[in-house]
mmCIF file of N, CA, C and O in Angstrom:
data_model
loop_
_atom_site.group_PDB
_atom_site.id
_atom_site.type_symbol
_atom_site.label_atom_id
_atom_site.label_comp_id
_atom_site.label_asym_id
_atom_site.label_seq_id
_atom_site.Cartn_x
_atom_site.Cartn_y
_atom_site.Cartn_z
ATOM 1 N N TYR A 1 20.986 -17.532 83.139
ATOM 2 C CA TYR A 1 19.714 -18.242 83.112
ATOM 3 C C TYR A 1 18.605 -17.261 83.412
ATOM 4 O O TYR A 1 18.649 -16.535 84.400
ATOM 5 N N ASP A 2 17.603 -17.254 82.565
ATOM 6 C CA ASP A 2 16.463 -16.352 82.729
ATOM 7 C C ASP A 2 15.317 -17.092 83.411
ATOM 8 O O ASP A 2 14.566 -17.825 82.769
ATOM 9 N N HIS A 3 15.196 -16.936 84.745
ATOM 10 C CA HIS A 3 14.139 -17.632 85.493
ATOM 11 C C HIS A 3 12.751 -17.214 85.044
ATOM 12 O O HIS A 3 11.839 -18.034 85.016
ATOM 13 N N GLY A 4 12.589 -15.957 84.679
ATOM 14 C CA GLY A 4 11.276 -15.457 84.279
ATOM 15 C C GLY A 4 10.728 -16.143 83.035
ATOM 16 O O GLY A 4 9.523 -16.296 82.879
ATOM 17 N N LYS A 5 11.625 -16.573 82.160
ATOM 18 C CA LYS A 5 11.206 -17.251 80.922
ATOM 19 C C LYS A 5 11.611 -18.722 80.940
ATOM 20 O O LYS A 5 11.638 -19.369 79.899
ATOM 21 N N ASP A 6 11.928 -19.245 82.133
ATOM 22 C CA ASP A 6 12.272 -20.657 82.317
ATOM 23 C C ASP A 6 13.443 -21.079 81.443
ATOM 24 O O ASP A 6 13.508 -22.211 80.987
ATOM 25 N N GLY A 7 14.365 -20.170 81.159
ATOM 26 C CA GLY A 7 15.568 -20.483 80.416
ATOM 27 C C GLY A 7 15.384 -20.705 78.927
ATOM 28 O O GLY A 7 16.282 -21.153 78.236
ATOM 29 N N ARG A 8 14.226 -20.376 78.399
ATOM 30 C CA ARG A 8 13.923 -20.649 76.989
ATOM 31 C C ARG A 8 14.893 -19.985 76.018
ATOM 32 O O ARG A 8 15.199 -20.542 74.976
ATOM 33 N N SER A 9 15.423 -18.843 76.353
ATOM 34 C CA SER A 9 16.295 -18.130 75.418
ATOM 35 C C SER A 9 17.664 -18.789 75.250
ATOM 36 O O SER A 9 18.347 -18.535 74.265
ATOM 37 N N SER A 10 18.050 -19.649 76.174
ATOM 38 C CA SER A 10 19.373 -20.259 76.090
ATOM 39 C C SER A 10 19.325 -21.789 75.996
ATOM 40 O O SER A 10 20.351 -22.439 76.068
ATOM 41 N N GLU A 11 18.152 -22.365 75.799
ATOM 42 C CA GLU A 11 18.073 -23.828 75.781
ATOM 43 C C GLU A 11 18.485 -24.415 74.432
ATOM 44 O O GLU A 11 18.286 -23.803 73.383
ATOM 45 N N LEU A 12 19.079 -25.581 74.469
ATOM 46 C CA LEU A 12 19.421 -26.329 73.259
ATOM 47 C C LEU A 12 18.300 -27.290 72.880
ATOM 48 O O LEU A 12 18.119 -27.634 71.734
ATOM 49 N N GLY A 13 17.575 -27.763 73.847
ATOM 50 C CA GLY A 13 16.487 -28.719 73.647
ATOM 51 C C GLY A 13 15.872 -29.018 74.990
ATOM 52 O O GLY A 13 16.314 -28.518 76.013
ATOM 53 N N GLY A 14 14.867 -29.839 74.999
ATOM 54 C CA GLY A 14 14.230 -30.166 76.262
ATOM 55 C C GLY A 14 13.239 -31.297 76.113
ATOM 56 O O GLY A 14 12.904 -31.708 75.010
ATOM 57 N N CYS A 15 12.809 -31.816 77.238
ATOM 58 C CA CYS A 15 11.799 -32.858 77.273
ATOM 59 C C CYS A 15 11.192 -32.867 78.668
ATOM 60 O O CYS A 15 11.679 -32.196 79.565
ATOM 61 N N SER A 16 10.155 -33.629 78.830
ATOM 62 C CA SER A 16 9.486 -33.743 80.122
ATOM 63 C C SER A 16 9.454 -35.201 80.553
ATOM 64 O O SER A 16 9.390 -36.101 79.715
ATOM 65 N N ALA A 17 9.482 -35.420 81.839
ATOM 66 C CA ALA A 17 9.369 -36.769 82.393
ATOM 67 C C ALA A 17 8.523 -36.683 83.658
ATOM 68 O O ALA A 17 8.721 -35.797 84.478
ATOM 69 N N GLU A 18 7.585 -37.594 83.793
ATOM 70 C CA GLU A 18 6.707 -37.621 84.964
ATOM 71 C C GLU A 18 7.435 -38.284 86.132
ATOM 72 O O GLU A 18 7.515 -39.505 86.214
ATOM 73 N N ILE A 19 7.989 -37.475 87.020
ATOM 74 C CA ILE A 19 8.777 -38.003 88.131
ATOM 75 C C ILE A 19 8.135 -37.766 89.494
ATOM 76 O O ILE A 19 8.557 -38.350 90.478
ATOM 77 N N ARG A 20 7.122 -36.965 89.550
ATOM 78 C CA ARG A 20 6.541 -36.591 90.839
ATOM 79 C C ARG A 20 5.680 -37.696 91.427
ATOM 80 O O ARG A 20 4.969 -38.397 90.734
ATOM 81 N N ASN A 21 5.771 -37.810 92.755
ATOM 82 C CA ASN A 21 4.936 -38.713 93.550
ATOM 83 C C ASN A 21 5.081 -40.175 93.136
ATOM 84 O O ASN A 21 4.119 -40.925 93.140
ATOM 85 N N ARG A 22 6.273 -40.597 92.792
ATOM 86 C CA ARG A 22 6.545 -42.002 92.477
ATOM 87 C C ARG A 22 6.890 -42.736 93.766
ATOM 88 O O ARG A 22 7.433 -42.159 94.705
ATOM 89 N N ASP A 23 6.595 -44.023 93.801
ATOM 90 C CA ASP A 23 6.933 -44.843 94.961
ATOM 91 C C ASP A 23 8.304 -45.489 94.820
ATOM 92 O O ASP A 23 8.647 -46.394 95.582
ATOM 93 N N HIS A 24 9.079 -45.054 93.834
ATOM 94 C CA HIS A 24 10.398 -45.602 93.580
ATOM 95 C C HIS A 24 11.316 -44.482 93.094
ATOM 96 O O HIS A 24 10.853 -43.398 92.766
ATOM 97 N N ASP A 25 12.606 -44.765 93.049
ATOM 98 C CA ASP A 25 13.572 -43.782 92.565
ATOM 99 C C ASP A 25 13.435 -43.601 91.058
ATOM 100 O O ASP A 25 13.030 -44.515 90.337
ATOM 101 N N THR A 26 13.742 -42.416 90.594
ATOM 102 C CA THR A 26 13.787 -42.126 89.156
ATOM 103 C C THR A 26 15.210 -41.680 88.828
ATOM 104 O O THR A 26 15.928 -41.172 89.685
ATOM 105 N N TYR A 27 15.610 -41.891 87.578
ATOM 106 C CA TYR A 27 17.002 -41.665 87.209
ATOM 107 C C TYR A 27 17.117 -40.812 85.957
ATOM 108 O O TYR A 27 16.273 -40.886 85.064
ATOM 109 N N LEU A 28 18.172 -40.043 85.910
ATOM 110 C CA LEU A 28 18.490 -39.176 84.782
ATOM 111 C C LEU A 28 19.957 -39.399 84.431
ATOM 112 O O LEU A 28 20.815 -39.369 85.309
ATOM 113 N N ALA A 29 20.245 -39.637 83.164
ATOM 114 C CA ALA A 29 21.626 -39.799 82.712
ATOM 115 C C ALA A 29 21.919 -38.723 81.680
ATOM 116 O O ALA A 29 21.194 -38.584 80.694
ATOM 117 N N ILE A 30 22.962 -37.956 81.925
ATOM 118 C CA ILE A 30 23.404 -36.916 80.996
ATOM 119 C C ILE A 30 24.766 -37.344 80.483
ATOM 120 O O ILE A 30 25.682 -37.582 81.272
ATOM 121 N N ARG A 31 24.887 -37.454 79.177
ATOM 122 C CA ARG A 31 26.144 -37.918 78.585
ATOM 123 C C ARG A 31 26.587 -36.938 77.506
ATOM 124 O O ARG A 31 25.798 -36.543 76.653
ATOM 125 N N TYR A 32 27.850 -36.556 77.584
ATOM 126 C CA TYR A 32 28.455 -35.698 76.568
ATOM 127 C C TYR A 32 29.701 -36.396 76.071
ATOM 128 O O TYR A 32 30.624 -36.669 76.836
ATOM 129 N N SER A 33 29.728 -36.740 74.796
ATOM 130 C CA SER A 33 30.866 -37.442 74.228
ATOM 131 C C SER A 33 31.000 -37.090 72.759
ATOM 132 O O SER A 33 30.022 -37.154 72.009
ATOM 133 N N LYS A 34 32.207 -36.687 72.369
ATOM 134 C CA LYS A 34 32.523 -36.386 70.979
ATOM 135 C C LYS A 34 31.536 -35.405 70.345
ATOM 136 O O LYS A 34 31.079 -35.585 69.235
ATOM 137 N N GLY A 35 31.197 -34.361 71.097
ATOM 138 C CA GLY A 35 30.332 -33.308 70.580
ATOM 139 C C GLY A 35 28.854 -33.647 70.574
ATOM 140 O O GLY A 35 28.046 -32.900 70.030
ATOM 141 N N ARG A 36 28.452 -34.749 71.198
ATOM 142 C CA ARG A 36 27.048 -35.155 71.234
ATOM 143 C C ARG A 36 26.562 -35.133 72.680
ATOM 144 O O ARG A 36 27.193 -35.704 73.572
ATOM 145 N N LEU A 37 25.428 -34.481 72.906
ATOM 146 C CA LEU A 37 24.800 -34.412 74.221
ATOM 147 C C LEU A 37 23.545 -35.266 74.200
ATOM 148 O O LEU A 37 22.661 -35.050 73.372
ATOM 149 N N THR A 38 23.476 -36.251 75.092
ATOM 150 C CA THR A 38 22.282 -37.079 75.198
ATOM 151 C C THR A 38 21.792 -37.066 76.638
ATOM 152 O O THR A 38 22.594 -37.027 77.578
ATOM 153 N N ILE A 39 20.496 -37.069 76.780
ATOM 154 C CA ILE A 39 19.872 -37.157 78.097
ATOM 155 C C ILE A 39 18.854 -38.284 78.032
ATOM 156 O O ILE A 39 18.028 -38.339 77.119
ATOM 157 N N MET A 40 18.954 -39.189 78.993
ATOM 158 C CA MET A 40 18.048 -40.335 79.058
ATOM 159 C C MET A 40 17.443 -40.414 80.450
ATOM 160 O O MET A 40 18.050 -39.972 81.430
ATOM 161 N N VAL A 41 16.239 -40.985 80.542
ATOM 162 C CA VAL A 41 15.541 -41.102 81.816
ATOM 163 C C VAL A 41 15.072 -42.533 82.039
ATOM 164 O O VAL A 41 14.799 -43.264 81.088
ATOM 165 N N ASP A 42 15.015 -42.916 83.292
ATOM 166 C CA ASP A 42 14.385 -44.172 83.709
ATOM 167 C C ASP A 42 13.446 -43.790 84.844
ATOM 168 O O ASP A 42 13.870 -43.609 85.973
ATOM 169 N N VAL A 43 12.179 -43.635 84.529
ATOM 170 C CA VAL A 43 11.204 -43.192 85.525
ATOM 171 C C VAL A 43 10.237 -44.298 85.940
ATOM 172 O O VAL A 43 9.444 -44.109 86.852
ATOM 173 N N ASP A 44 10.305 -45.461 85.287
ATOM 174 C CA ASP A 44 9.358 -46.543 85.568
ATOM 175 C C ASP A 44 9.947 -47.653 86.435
ATOM 176 O O ASP A 44 9.303 -48.666 86.658
ATOM 177 N N ASP A 45 11.188 -47.474 86.910
ATOM 178 C CA ASP A 45 11.862 -48.451 87.767
ATOM 179 C C ASP A 45 11.969 -49.823 87.103
ATOM 180 O O ASP A 45 11.817 -50.852 87.736
ATOM 181 N N LYS A 46 12.222 -49.813 85.787
ATOM 182 C CA LYS A 46 12.361 -51.062 85.030
ATOM 183 C C LYS A 46 13.773 -51.246 84.489
ATOM 184 O O LYS A 46 14.021 -52.152 83.706
ATOM 185 N N ASN A 47 14.699 -50.361 84.872
ATOM 186 C CA ASN A 47 16.068 -50.376 84.364
ATOM 187 C C ASN A 47 16.085 -50.299 82.834
ATOM 188 O O ASN A 47 16.872 -50.961 82.177
ATOM 189 N N GLU A 48 15.152 -49.526 82.287
ATOM 190 C CA GLU A 48 15.066 -49.295 80.849
ATOM 191 C C GLU A 48 15.183 -47.798 80.604
ATOM 192 O O GLU A 48 14.350 -47.021 81.055
ATOM 193 N N TRP A 49 16.228 -47.399 79.882
ATOM 194 C CA TRP A 49 16.460 -45.989 79.600
ATOM 195 C C TRP A 49 15.670 -45.559 78.379
ATOM 196 O O TRP A 49 15.648 -46.252 77.375
ATOM 197 N N LYS A 50 15.022 -44.410 78.478
ATOM 198 C CA LYS A 50 14.303 -43.817 77.353
ATOM 199 C C LYS A 50 15.002 -42.521 76.970
ATOM 200 O O LYS A 50 15.320 -41.701 77.834
ATOM 201 N N GLU A 51 15.216 -42.351 75.665
ATOM 202 C CA GLU A 51 15.895 -41.144 75.195
ATOM 203 C C GLU A 51 15.015 -39.930 75.415
ATOM 204 O O GLU A 51 13.834 -39.928 75.100
ATOM 205 N N CYS A 52 15.633 -38.902 75.945
ATOM 206 C CA CYS A 52 14.955 -37.639 76.193
ATOM 207 C C CYS A 52 15.366 -36.643 75.105
ATOM 208 O O CYS A 52 14.506 -36.107 74.420
ATOM 209 N N ILE A 53 16.670 -36.405 74.966
ATOM 210 C CA ILE A 53 17.186 -35.581 73.870
ATOM 211 C C ILE A 53 18.499 -36.166 73.374
ATOM 212 O O ILE A 53 19.198 -36.869 74.093
ATOM 213 N N ASP A 54 18.806 -35.863 72.134
ATOM 214 C CA ASP A 54 20.060 -36.278 71.506
ATOM 215 C C ASP A 54 20.445 -35.170 70.535
ATOM 216 O O ASP A 54 19.811 -35.007 69.496
ATOM 217 N N ILE A 55 21.459 -34.386 70.907
ATOM 218 C CA ILE A 55 21.834 -33.208 70.124
ATOM 219 C C ILE A 55 23.307 -33.306 69.746
ATOM 220 O O ILE A 55 24.172 -33.446 70.606
ATOM 221 N N GLY A 56 23.588 -33.246 68.454
ATOM 222 C CA GLY A 56 24.962 -33.260 67.969
ATOM 223 C C GLY A 56 25.486 -31.850 67.769
ATOM 224 O O GLY A 56 24.737 -30.873 67.794
ATOM 225 N N GLY A 57 26.788 -31.733 67.590
ATOM 226 C CA GLY A 57 27.404 -30.434 67.335
ATOM 227 C C GLY A 57 27.536 -29.547 68.551
ATOM 228 O O GLY A 57 27.704 -28.333 68.431
ATOM 229 N N VAL A 58 27.472 -30.134 69.750
ATOM 230 C CA VAL A 58 27.594 -29.359 70.985
ATOM 231 C C VAL A 58 29.069 -29.260 71.350
ATOM 232 O O VAL A 58 29.786 -30.264 71.365
ATOM 233 N N ARG A 59 29.529 -28.078 71.631
ATOM 234 C CA ARG A 59 30.927 -27.864 72.017
ATOM 235 C C ARG A 59 30.965 -27.206 73.397
ATOM 236 O O ARG A 59 30.591 -26.042 73.546
ATOM 237 N N LEU A 60 31.393 -27.957 74.382
ATOM 238 C CA LEU A 60 31.526 -27.415 75.728
ATOM 239 C C LEU A 60 32.939 -26.869 75.899
ATOM 240 O O LEU A 60 33.911 -27.514 75.502
ATOM 241 N N PRO A 61 33.080 -25.703 76.496
ATOM 242 C CA PRO A 61 34.422 -25.141 76.705
ATOM 243 C C PRO A 61 35.164 -25.890 77.808
ATOM 244 O O PRO A 61 34.547 -26.519 78.669
ATOM 245 N N THR A 62 36.459 -25.826 77.784
ATOM 246 C CA THR A 62 37.262 -26.451 78.837
ATOM 247 C C THR A 62 37.560 -25.426 79.930
ATOM 248 O O THR A 62 37.376 -24.223 79.741
ATOM 249 N N GLY A 63 38.001 -25.913 81.079
ATOM 250 C CA GLY A 63 38.386 -25.027 82.170
ATOM 251 C C GLY A 63 37.238 -24.597 83.069
ATOM 252 O O GLY A 63 37.398 -23.685 83.870
ATOM 253 N N TYR A 64 36.087 -25.246 82.975
ATOM 254 C CA TYR A 64 34.936 -24.908 83.809
ATOM 255 C C TYR A 64 34.600 -26.081 84.721
ATOM 256 O O TYR A 64 35.261 -27.100 84.711
ATOM 257 N N PHE A 65 33.546 -25.959 85.505
ATOM 258 C CA PHE A 65 33.148 -26.973 86.466
ATOM 259 C C PHE A 65 31.720 -27.412 86.193
ATOM 260 O O PHE A 65 30.928 -26.663 85.621
ATOM 261 N N PHE A 66 31.387 -28.632 86.616
ATOM 262 C CA PHE A 66 30.016 -29.120 86.575
ATOM 263 C C PHE A 66 29.363 -28.847 87.916
ATOM 264 O O PHE A 66 30.013 -28.915 88.956
ATOM 265 N N GLY A 67 28.081 -28.566 87.886
ATOM 266 C CA GLY A 67 27.357 -28.321 89.125
ATOM 267 C C GLY A 67 25.895 -28.646 88.950
ATOM 268 O O GLY A 67 25.425 -28.878 87.846
ATOM 269 N N ALA A 68 25.173 -28.677 90.032
ATOM 270 C CA ALA A 68 23.736 -28.927 90.003
ATOM 271 C C ALA A 68 23.070 -27.994 90.999
ATOM 272 O O ALA A 68 23.583 -27.761 92.096
ATOM 273 N N SER A 69 21.955 -27.447 90.601
ATOM 274 C CA SER A 69 21.188 -26.600 91.504
ATOM 275 C C SER A 69 19.721 -26.683 91.107
ATOM 276 O O SER A 69 19.374 -27.222 90.065
ATOM 277 N N ALA A 70 18.864 -26.144 91.946
ATOM 278 C CA ALA A 70 17.436 -26.170 91.658
ATOM 279 C C ALA A 70 16.786 -24.941 92.265
ATOM 280 O O ALA A 70 17.241 -24.397 93.265
ATOM 281 N N ALA A 71 15.736 -24.514 91.627
ATOM 282 C CA ALA A 71 14.912 -23.423 92.154
ATOM 283 C C ALA A 71 13.471 -23.744 91.805
ATOM 284 O O ALA A 71 13.174 -24.213 90.713
ATOM 285 N N THR A 72 12.588 -23.538 92.760
ATOM 286 C CA THR A 72 11.172 -23.796 92.512
ATOM 287 C C THR A 72 10.365 -22.563 92.874
ATOM 288 O O THR A 72 10.832 -21.680 93.587
ATOM 289 N N GLY A 73 9.166 -22.537 92.366
ATOM 290 C CA GLY A 73 8.240 -21.460 92.711
ATOM 291 C C GLY A 73 7.476 -21.853 93.956
ATOM 292 O O GLY A 73 8.043 -22.007 95.040
ATOM 293 N N ASP A 74 6.187 -22.100 93.802
ATOM 294 C CA ASP A 74 5.348 -22.451 94.944
ATOM 295 C C ASP A 74 5.465 -23.916 95.332
ATOM 296 O O ASP A 74 5.121 -24.287 96.445
ATOM 297 N N LEU A 75 5.915 -24.766 94.422
ATOM 298 C CA LEU A 75 5.994 -26.195 94.706
ATOM 299 C C LEU A 75 7.288 -26.526 95.436
ATOM 300 O O LEU A 75 8.287 -25.846 95.293
ATOM 301 N N SER A 76 7.250 -27.602 96.189
ATOM 302 C CA SER A 76 8.441 -28.039 96.919
ATOM 303 C C SER A 76 8.675 -29.513 96.635
ATOM 304 O O SER A 76 7.768 -30.329 96.773
ATOM 305 N N ASP A 77 9.872 -29.858 96.213
ATOM 306 C CA ASP A 77 10.242 -31.247 95.941
ATOM 307 C C ASP A 77 11.617 -31.517 96.522
ATOM 308 O O ASP A 77 12.417 -30.607 96.696
ATOM 309 N N ASN A 78 11.894 -32.776 96.789
ATOM 310 C CA ASN A 78 13.222 -33.226 97.195
ATOM 311 C C ASN A 78 13.866 -33.934 96.026
ATOM 312 O O ASN A 78 13.241 -34.775 95.385
ATOM 313 N N HIS A 79 15.100 -33.598 95.718
ATOM 314 C CA HIS A 79 15.863 -34.268 94.676
ATOM 315 C C HIS A 79 17.236 -34.574 95.248
ATOM 316 O O HIS A 79 17.910 -33.683 95.757
ATOM 317 N N ASP A 80 17.627 -35.833 95.183
ATOM 318 C CA ASP A 80 18.931 -36.254 95.684
ATOM 319 C C ASP A 80 19.813 -36.653 94.507
ATOM 320 O O ASP A 80 19.377 -37.411 93.650
ATOM 321 N N ILE A 81 21.016 -36.157 94.490
ATOM 322 C CA ILE A 81 22.003 -36.611 93.516
ATOM 323 C C ILE A 81 22.766 -37.741 94.172
ATOM 324 O O ILE A 81 23.487 -37.540 95.154
ATOM 325 N N ILE A 82 22.556 -38.949 93.658
ATOM 326 C CA ILE A 82 23.181 -40.127 94.248
ATOM 327 C C ILE A 82 24.629 -40.232 93.814
ATOM 328 O O ILE A 82 25.510 -40.557 94.601
ATOM 329 N N SER A 83 24.902 -39.947 92.545
ATOM 330 C CA SER A 83 26.282 -39.991 92.089
ATOM 331 C C SER A 83 26.450 -39.150 90.827
ATOM 332 O O SER A 83 25.492 -38.914 90.111
ATOM 333 N N MET A 84 27.659 -38.702 90.633
ATOM 334 C CA MET A 84 28.071 -38.040 89.392
ATOM 335 C C MET A 84 29.363 -38.703 88.977
ATOM 336 O O MET A 84 30.295 -38.792 89.768
ATOM 337 N N LYS A 85 29.394 -39.201 87.745
ATOM 338 C CA LYS A 85 30.606 -39.828 87.222
ATOM 339 C C LYS A 85 31.088 -39.000 86.042
ATOM 340 O O LYS A 85 30.354 -38.801 85.096
ATOM 341 N N LEU A 86 32.307 -38.511 86.135
ATOM 342 C CA LEU A 86 32.897 -37.703 85.082
ATOM 343 C C LEU A 86 34.196 -38.355 84.661
ATOM 344 O O LEU A 86 35.052 -38.621 85.481
ATOM 345 N N TYR A 87 34.309 -38.601 83.360
ATOM 346 C CA TYR A 87 35.557 -39.170 82.841
ATOM 347 C C TYR A 87 35.667 -38.916 81.375
ATOM 348 O O TYR A 87 34.738 -38.488 80.744
#
């Protein structure tokens, strides 16, 4: 991951969601199934998912692990992972 270029050289796609300073929880769903990667967000606390990206032809290798991490510059935010479901 190239922090200096915000990972642009290795990204498959991307989107933005306004999650900062909300008075409610915001949600992100990442789904990989049958070679398709989809990312959806619920940022309005309405239990309505909005598509962020949908990319076909993605092949993830086997024998690796899932993880989550974060790095920020001058800004500071709290992000809690409530659950991860893998199956």
